[in-house]
Coordinates of N, CA and C in Angstrom, one line a residue:
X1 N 99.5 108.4 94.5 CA 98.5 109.1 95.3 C 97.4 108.1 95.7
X2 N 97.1 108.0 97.2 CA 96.1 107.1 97.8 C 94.5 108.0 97.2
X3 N 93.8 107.1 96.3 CA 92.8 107.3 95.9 C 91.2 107.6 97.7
X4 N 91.1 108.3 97.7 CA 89.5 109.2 98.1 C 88.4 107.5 98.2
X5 N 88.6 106.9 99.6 CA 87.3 106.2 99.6 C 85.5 106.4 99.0
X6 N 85.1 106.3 98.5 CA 83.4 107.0 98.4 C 82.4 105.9 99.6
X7 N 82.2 106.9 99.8 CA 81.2 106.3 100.8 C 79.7 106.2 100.0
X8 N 79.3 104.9 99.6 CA 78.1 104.7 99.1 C 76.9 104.5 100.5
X9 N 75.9 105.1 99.8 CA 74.9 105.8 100.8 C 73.5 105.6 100.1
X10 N 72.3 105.6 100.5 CA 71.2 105.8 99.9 C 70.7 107.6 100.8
X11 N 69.7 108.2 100.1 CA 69.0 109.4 100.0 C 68.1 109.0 101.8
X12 N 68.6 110.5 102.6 CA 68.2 110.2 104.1 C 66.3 109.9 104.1
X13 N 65.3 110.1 102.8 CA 64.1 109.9 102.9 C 64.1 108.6 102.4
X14 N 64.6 108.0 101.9 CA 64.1 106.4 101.6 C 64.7 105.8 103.2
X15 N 65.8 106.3 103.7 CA 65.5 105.5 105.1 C 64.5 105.6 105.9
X16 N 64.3 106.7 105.9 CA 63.4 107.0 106.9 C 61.9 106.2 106.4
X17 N 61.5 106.5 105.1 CA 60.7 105.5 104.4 C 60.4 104.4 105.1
X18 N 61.7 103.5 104.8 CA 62.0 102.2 105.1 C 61.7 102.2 106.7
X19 N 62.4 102.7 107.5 CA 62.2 103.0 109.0 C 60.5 102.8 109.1
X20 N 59.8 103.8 108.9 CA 58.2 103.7 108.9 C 57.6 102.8 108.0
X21 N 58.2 102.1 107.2 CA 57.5 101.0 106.5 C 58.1 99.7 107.7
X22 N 58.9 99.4 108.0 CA 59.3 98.9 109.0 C 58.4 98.3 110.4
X23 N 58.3 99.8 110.7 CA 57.5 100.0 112.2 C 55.6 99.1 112.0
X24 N 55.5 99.4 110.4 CA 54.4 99.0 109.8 C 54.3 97.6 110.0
X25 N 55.9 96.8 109.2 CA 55.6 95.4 109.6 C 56.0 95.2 110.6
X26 N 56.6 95.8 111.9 CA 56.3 95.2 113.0 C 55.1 95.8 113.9
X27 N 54.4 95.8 113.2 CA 52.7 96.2 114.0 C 52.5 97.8 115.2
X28 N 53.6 98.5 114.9 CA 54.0 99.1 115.7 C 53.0 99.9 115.5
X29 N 52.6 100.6 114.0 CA 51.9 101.4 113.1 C 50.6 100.7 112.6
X30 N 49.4 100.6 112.9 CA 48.4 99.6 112.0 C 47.4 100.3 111.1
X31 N 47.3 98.9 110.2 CA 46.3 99.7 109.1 C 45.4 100.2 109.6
X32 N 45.1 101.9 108.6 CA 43.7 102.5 109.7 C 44.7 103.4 110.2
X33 N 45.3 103.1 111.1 CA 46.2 104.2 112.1 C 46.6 105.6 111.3
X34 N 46.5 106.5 111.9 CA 46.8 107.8 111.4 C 48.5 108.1 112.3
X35 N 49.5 108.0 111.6 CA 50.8 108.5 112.5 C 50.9 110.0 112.1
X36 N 52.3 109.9 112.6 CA 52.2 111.5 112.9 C 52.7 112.2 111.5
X37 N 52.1 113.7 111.5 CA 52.0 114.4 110.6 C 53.8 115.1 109.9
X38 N 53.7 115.5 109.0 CA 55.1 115.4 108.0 C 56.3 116.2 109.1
X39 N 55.5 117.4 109.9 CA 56.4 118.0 110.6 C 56.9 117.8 112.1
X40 N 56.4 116.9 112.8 CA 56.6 115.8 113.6 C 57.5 114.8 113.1
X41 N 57.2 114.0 112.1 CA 58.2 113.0 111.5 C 59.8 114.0 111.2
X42 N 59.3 115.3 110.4 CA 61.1 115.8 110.7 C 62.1 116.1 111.6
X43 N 61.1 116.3 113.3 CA 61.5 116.6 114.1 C 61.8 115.6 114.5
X44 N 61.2 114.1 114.7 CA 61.7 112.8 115.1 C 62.5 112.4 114.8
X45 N 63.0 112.9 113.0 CA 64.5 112.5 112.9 C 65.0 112.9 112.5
X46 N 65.1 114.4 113.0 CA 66.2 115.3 112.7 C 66.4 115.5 111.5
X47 N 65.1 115.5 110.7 CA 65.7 116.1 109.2 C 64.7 117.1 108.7
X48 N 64.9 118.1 107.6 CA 64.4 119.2 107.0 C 62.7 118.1 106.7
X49 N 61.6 119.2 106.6 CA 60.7 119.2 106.6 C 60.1 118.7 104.6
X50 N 61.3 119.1 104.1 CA 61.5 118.5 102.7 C 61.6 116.9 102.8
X51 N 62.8 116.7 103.6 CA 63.0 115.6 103.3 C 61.7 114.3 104.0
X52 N 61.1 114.8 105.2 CA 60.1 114.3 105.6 C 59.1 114.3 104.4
X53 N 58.5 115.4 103.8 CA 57.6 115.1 102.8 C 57.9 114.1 102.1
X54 N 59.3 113.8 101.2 CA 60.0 112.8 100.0 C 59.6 111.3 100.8
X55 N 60.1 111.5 102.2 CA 59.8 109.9 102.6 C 58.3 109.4 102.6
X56 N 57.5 110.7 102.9 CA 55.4 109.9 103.1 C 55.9 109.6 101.4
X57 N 56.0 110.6 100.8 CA 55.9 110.6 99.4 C 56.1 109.6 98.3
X58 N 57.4 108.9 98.8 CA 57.8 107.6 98.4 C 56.9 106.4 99.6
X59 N 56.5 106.5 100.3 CA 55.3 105.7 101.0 C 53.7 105.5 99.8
X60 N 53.5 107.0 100.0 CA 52.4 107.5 99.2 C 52.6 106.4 97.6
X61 N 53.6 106.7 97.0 CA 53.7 106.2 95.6 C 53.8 104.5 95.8
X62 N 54.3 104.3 96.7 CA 54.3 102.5 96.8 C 53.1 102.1 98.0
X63 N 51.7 102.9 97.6 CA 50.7 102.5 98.3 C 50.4 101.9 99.6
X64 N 51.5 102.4 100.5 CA 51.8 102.0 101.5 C 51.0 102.6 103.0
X65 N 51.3 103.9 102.4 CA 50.0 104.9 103.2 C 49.3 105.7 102.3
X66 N 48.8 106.5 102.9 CA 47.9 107.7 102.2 C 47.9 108.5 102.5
X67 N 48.4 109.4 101.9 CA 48.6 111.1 102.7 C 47.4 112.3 101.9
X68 N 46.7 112.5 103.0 CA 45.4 113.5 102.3 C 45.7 114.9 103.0
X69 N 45.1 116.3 102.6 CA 45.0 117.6 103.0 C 44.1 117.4 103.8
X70 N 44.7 117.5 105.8 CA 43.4 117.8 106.5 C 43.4 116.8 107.5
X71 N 43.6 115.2 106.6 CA 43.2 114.1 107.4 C 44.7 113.2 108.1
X72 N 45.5 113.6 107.6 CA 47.2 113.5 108.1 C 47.7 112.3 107.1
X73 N 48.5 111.1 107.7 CA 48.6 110.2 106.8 C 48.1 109.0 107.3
X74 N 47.7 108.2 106.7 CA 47.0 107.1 107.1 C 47.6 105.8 106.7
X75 N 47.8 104.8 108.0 CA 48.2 103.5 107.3 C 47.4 102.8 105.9
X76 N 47.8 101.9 104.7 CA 47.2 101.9 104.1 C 47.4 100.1 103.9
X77 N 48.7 99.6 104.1 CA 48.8 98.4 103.5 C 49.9 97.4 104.4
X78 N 49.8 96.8 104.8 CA 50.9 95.8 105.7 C 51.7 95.3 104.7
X79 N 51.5 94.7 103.8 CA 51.8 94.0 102.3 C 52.5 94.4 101.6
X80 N 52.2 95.4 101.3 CA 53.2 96.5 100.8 C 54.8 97.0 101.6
X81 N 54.4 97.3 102.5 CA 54.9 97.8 103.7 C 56.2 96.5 103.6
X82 N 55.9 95.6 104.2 CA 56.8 94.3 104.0 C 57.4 94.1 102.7
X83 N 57.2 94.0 101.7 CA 57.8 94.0 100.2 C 58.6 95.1 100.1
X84 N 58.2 95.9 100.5 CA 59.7 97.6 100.7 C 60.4 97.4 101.5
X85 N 60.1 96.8 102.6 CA 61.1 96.6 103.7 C 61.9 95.7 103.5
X86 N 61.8 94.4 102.7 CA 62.6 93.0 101.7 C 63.3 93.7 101.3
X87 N 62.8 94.3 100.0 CA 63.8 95.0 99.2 C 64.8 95.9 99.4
X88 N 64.6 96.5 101.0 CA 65.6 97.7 101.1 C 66.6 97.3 101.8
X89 N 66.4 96.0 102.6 CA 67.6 95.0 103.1 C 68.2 94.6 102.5
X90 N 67.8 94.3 101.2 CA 68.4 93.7 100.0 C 69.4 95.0 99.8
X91 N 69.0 95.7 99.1 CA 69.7 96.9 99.1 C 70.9 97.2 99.4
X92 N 70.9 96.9 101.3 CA 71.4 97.4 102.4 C 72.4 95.9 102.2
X93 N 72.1 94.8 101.8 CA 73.2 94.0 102.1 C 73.7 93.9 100.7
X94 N 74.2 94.6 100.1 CA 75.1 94.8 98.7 C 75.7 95.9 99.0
X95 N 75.4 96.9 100.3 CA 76.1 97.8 100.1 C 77.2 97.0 101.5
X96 N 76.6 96.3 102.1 CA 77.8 96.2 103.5 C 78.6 95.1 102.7
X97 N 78.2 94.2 101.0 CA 79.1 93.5 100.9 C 80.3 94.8 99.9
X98 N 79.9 95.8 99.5 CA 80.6 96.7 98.9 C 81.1 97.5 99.8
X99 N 81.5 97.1 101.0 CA 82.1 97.6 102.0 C 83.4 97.1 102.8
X100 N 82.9 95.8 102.5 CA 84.1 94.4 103.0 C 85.0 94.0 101.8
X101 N 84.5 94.4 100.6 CA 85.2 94.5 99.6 C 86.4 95.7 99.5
X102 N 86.0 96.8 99.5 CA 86.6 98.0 99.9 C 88.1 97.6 100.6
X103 N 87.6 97.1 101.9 CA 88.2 97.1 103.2 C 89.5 95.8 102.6
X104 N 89.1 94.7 102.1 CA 89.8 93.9 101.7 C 91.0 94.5 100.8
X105 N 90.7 95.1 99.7 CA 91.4 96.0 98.7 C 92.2 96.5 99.5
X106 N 92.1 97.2 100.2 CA 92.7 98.3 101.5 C 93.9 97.4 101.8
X107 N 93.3 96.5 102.6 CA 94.4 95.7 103.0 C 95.4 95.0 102.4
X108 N 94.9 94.4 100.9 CA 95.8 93.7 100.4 C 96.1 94.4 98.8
X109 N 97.7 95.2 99.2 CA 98.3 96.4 97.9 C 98.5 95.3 96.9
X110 N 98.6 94.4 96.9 CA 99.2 93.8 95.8 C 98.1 93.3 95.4
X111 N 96.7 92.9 95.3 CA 95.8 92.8 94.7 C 95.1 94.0 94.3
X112 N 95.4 95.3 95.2 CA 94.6 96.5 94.6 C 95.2 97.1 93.2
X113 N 96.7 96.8 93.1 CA 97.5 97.3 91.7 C 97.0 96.0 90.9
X114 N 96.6 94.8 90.8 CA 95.9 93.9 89.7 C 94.5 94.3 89.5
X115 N 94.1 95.1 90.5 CA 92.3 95.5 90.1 C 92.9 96.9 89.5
X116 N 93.5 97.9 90.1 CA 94.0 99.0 89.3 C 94.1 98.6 87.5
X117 N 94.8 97.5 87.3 CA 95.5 97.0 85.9 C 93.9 96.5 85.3
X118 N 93.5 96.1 85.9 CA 91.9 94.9 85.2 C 90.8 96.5 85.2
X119 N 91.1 97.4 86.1 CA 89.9 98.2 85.6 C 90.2 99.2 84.5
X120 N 92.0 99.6 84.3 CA 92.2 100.3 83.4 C 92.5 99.6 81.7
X121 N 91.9 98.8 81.6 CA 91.7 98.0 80.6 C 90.2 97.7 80.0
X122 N 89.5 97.5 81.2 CA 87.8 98.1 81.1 C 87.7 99.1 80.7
X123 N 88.4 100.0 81.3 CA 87.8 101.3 80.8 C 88.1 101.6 79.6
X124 N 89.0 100.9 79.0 CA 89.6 100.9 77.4 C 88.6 100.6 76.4
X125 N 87.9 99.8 76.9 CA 87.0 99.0 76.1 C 85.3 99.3 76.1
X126 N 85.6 100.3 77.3 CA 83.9 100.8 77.6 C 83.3 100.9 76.3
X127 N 83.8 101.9 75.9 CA 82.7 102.6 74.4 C 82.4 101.0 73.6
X128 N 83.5 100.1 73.6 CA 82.7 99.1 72.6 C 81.5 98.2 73.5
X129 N 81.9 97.9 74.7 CA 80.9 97.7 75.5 C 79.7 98.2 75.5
X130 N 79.5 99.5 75.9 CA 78.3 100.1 75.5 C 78.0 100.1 74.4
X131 N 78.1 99.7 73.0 CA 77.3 99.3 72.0 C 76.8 98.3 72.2
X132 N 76.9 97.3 73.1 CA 76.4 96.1 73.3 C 75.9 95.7 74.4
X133 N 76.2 96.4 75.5 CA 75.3 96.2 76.9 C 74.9 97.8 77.1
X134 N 73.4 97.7 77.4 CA 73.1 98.9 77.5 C 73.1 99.3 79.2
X135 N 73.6 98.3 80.0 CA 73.1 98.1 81.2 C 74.9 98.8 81.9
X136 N 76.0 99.6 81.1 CA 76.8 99.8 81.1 C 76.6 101.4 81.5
X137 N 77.0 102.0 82.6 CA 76.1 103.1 82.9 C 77.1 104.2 82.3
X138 N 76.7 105.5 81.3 CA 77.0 106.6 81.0 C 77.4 107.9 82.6
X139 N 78.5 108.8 82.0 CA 77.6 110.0 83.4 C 78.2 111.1 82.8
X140 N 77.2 112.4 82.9 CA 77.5 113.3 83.0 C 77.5 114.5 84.2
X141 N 78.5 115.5 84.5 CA 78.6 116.4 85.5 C 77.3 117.2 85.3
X142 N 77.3 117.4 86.6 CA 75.6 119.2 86.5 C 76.7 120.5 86.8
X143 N 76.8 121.0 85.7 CA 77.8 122.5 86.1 C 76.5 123.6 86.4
X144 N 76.9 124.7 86.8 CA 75.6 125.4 87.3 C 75.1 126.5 86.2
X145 N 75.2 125.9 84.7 CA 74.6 126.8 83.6 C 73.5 125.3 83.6
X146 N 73.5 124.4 84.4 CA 72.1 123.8 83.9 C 71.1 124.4 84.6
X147 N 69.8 124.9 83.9 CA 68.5 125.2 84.1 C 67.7 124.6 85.4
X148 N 68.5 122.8 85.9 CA 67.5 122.0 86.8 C 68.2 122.1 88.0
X149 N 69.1 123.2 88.5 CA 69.8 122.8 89.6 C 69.1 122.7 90.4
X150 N 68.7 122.2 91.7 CA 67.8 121.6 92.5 C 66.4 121.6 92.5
X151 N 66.5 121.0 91.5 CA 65.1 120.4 90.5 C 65.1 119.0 91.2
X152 N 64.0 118.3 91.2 CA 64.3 116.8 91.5 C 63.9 116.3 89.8
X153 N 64.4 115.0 89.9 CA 64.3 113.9 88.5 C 63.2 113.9 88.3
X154 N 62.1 113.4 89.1 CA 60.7 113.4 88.9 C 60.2 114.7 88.3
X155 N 60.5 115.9 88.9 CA 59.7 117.4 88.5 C 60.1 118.0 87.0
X156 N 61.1 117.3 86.4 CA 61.7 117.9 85.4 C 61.4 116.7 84.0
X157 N 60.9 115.6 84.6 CA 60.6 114.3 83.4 C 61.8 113.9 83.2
X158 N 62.9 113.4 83.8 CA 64.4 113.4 83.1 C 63.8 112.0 82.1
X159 N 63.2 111.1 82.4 CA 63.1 109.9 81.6 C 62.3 110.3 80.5
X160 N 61.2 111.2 80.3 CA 60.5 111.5 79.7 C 61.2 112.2 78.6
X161 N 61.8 113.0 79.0 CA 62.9 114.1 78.0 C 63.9 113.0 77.6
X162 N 65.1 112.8 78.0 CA 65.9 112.0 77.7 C 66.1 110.5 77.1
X163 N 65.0 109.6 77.7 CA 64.8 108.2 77.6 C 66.1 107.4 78.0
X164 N 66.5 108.4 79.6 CA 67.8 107.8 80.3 C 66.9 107.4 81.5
X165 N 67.7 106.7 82.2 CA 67.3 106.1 83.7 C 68.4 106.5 84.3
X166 N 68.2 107.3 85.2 CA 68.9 107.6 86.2 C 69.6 106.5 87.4
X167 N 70.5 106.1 87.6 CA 70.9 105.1 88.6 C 71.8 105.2 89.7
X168 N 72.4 106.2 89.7 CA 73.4 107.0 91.0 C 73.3 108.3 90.4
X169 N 73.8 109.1 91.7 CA 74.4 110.8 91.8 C 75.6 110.5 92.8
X170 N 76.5 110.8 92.0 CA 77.8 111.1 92.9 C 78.1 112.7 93.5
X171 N 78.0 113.2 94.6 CA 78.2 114.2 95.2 C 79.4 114.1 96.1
X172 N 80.3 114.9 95.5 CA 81.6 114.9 96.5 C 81.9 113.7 97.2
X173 N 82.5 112.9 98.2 CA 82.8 111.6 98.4 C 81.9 110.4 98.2
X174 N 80.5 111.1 98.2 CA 79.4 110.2 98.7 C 78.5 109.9 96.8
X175 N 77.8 108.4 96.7 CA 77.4 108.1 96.1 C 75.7 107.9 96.4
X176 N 74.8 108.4 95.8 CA 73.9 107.8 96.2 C 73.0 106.8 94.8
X177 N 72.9 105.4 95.1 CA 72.4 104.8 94.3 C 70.7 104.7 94.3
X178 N 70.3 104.3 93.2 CA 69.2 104.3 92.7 C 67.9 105.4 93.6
X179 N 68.8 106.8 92.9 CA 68.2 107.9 93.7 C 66.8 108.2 93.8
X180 N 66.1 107.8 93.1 CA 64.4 108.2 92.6 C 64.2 108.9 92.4
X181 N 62.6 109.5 92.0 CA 62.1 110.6 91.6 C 62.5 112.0 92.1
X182 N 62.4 111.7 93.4 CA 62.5 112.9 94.8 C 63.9 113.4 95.0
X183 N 65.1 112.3 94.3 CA 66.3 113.6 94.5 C 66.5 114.4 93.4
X184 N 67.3 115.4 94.2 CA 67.4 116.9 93.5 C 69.0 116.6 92.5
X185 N 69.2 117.6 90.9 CA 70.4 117.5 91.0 C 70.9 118.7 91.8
X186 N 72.5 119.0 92.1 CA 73.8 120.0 92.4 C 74.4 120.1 91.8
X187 N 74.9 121.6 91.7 CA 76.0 121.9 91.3 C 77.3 120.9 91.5
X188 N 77.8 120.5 90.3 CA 79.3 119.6 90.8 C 78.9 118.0 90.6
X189 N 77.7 117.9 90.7 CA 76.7 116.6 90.6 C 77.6 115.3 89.6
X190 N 77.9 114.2 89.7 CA 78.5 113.4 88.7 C 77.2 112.3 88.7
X191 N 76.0 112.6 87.2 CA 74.9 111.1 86.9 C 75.2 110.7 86.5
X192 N 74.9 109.5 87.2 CA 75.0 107.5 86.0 C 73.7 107.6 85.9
X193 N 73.7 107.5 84.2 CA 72.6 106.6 84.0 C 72.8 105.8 82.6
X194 N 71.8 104.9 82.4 CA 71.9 104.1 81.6 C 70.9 104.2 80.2
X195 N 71.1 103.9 78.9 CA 70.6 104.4 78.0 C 71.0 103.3 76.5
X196 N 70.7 104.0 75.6 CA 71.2 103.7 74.5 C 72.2 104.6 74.2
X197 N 73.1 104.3 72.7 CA 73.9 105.1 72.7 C 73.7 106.5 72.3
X198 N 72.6 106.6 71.6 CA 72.0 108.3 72.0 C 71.6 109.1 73.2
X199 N 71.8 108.4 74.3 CA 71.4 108.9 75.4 C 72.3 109.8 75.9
X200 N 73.7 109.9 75.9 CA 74.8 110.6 76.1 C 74.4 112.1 75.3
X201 N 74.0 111.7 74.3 CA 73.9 113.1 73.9 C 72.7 114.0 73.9
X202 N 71.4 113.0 74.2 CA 70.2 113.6 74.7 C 70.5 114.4 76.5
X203 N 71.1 113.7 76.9 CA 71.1 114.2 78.1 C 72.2 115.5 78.1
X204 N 73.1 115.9 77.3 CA 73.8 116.5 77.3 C 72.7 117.8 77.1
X205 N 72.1 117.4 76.0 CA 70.6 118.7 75.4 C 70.2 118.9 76.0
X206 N 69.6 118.0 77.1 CA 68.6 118.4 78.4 C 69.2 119.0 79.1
X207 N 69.9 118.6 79.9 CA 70.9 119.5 80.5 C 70.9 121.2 80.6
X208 N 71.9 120.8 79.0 CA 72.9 122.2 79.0 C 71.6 122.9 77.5
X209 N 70.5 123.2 77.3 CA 69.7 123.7 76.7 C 70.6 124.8 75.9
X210 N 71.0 125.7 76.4 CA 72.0 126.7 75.6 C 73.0 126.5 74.5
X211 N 73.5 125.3 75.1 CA 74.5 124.9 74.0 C 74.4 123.9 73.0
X212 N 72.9 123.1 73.0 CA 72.4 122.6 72.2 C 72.6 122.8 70.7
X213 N 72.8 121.8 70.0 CA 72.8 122.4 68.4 C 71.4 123.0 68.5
X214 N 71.7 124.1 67.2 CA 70.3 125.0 67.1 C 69.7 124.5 65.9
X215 N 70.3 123.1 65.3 CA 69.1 122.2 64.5 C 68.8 120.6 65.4
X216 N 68.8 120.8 66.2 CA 68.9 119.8 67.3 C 67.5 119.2 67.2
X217 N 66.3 118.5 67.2 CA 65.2 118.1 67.2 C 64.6 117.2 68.0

């Protein structure tokens, strides 16, 4: 059976982020400048009025603008602005090299059955790996008896509670890496994250609260 491509993707507010951090370093937007307000920005790009807040919001948190009650958002930093915009290229060029990779695989079956054989051997060995690289990512599914279904990571403390880091959500074909505070989990949800080897089972706690051991501490 031909294995389901995933289309790795980042969360539509950190683009748009990046987009207006962008505009910032090309002077389009200047410090001082007040642009336009959360519900104008959703209309500009065609997205829910949520997701426009998440993008000032991740602006807001990397001191890039300033968003006050009253006074709209205000350019805050060109500096900043450029150092997010670096790093989201960056980003962006690991995912177009995890694209040509893909595409390569595609093309050549007889190397895709020697990565088939090299990853079902990894995976043999995970658990001892993960005693020793903690940088080996765990995941658990969100079935819909969890408590945080469209909760975001940030609102619920998942790091605070757990002492996991969140680093993808897989949702049906699509992956999204290094999700942030601002995404929500879903029903059906597959998280990576990364931890110690107690983290697997703290997260399980957090989670699924109900089925917790009831000497659990």
């Amino acid at each position: 059976m031909e294995n389901k491509r995933l289309q790795v993707k980042q969360p539509k507010y950190q683009k748009i982020a990046a987009d207006i951090a962008s505009r910032i370093v090309e002077k389009k937007y200047l410090v001082g400048e007040k642009i336009y307000a959360r519900s104008s920005l959703a209309s500009q790009y065609g997205v829910s009025a949520e997701t426009s807040r998440r993008a000032i919001a991740v602006l807001q948190d990397l001191e890039i603008v300033e968003a006050t009650k009253g006074s709209g958002v205000v350019i805050k930093s060109y500096e900043k602005a450029a150092q997010f915009v670096q790093q989201f290229l960056e980003v962006q060029s690991i995912h177009q090299v995890q694209i040509e990779i893909m595409e390569s695989i595609k093309r050549q079956k007889e190397e895709l059955n020697i990565l088939q054989e090299t990853t079902e051997r990894l995976v043999s060995r995970t658990e001892r790996f993960k005693s020793v690289n903690p940088f080996v990512p765990f995941q658990v599914e969100v079935k819909d008896d969890s408590p945080y279904i469209s909760q975001s990571i940030g609102s619920i403390n998942f790091w605070q509670n757990t002492m996991a880091t969140v680093v993808g959500i897989r949702r049906g074909d699509e992956i999204m890496v290094s999700p942030g505070p601002y995404a929500t989990f879903q029903t059906n949800d597959i998280i990576y994250f990364i931890g110690n080897d107690e983290s697997i089972e703290r997260v399980q706690n957090f989670l699924y609260p109900n089925n917790a051991p009831t000497d659990a501490k």
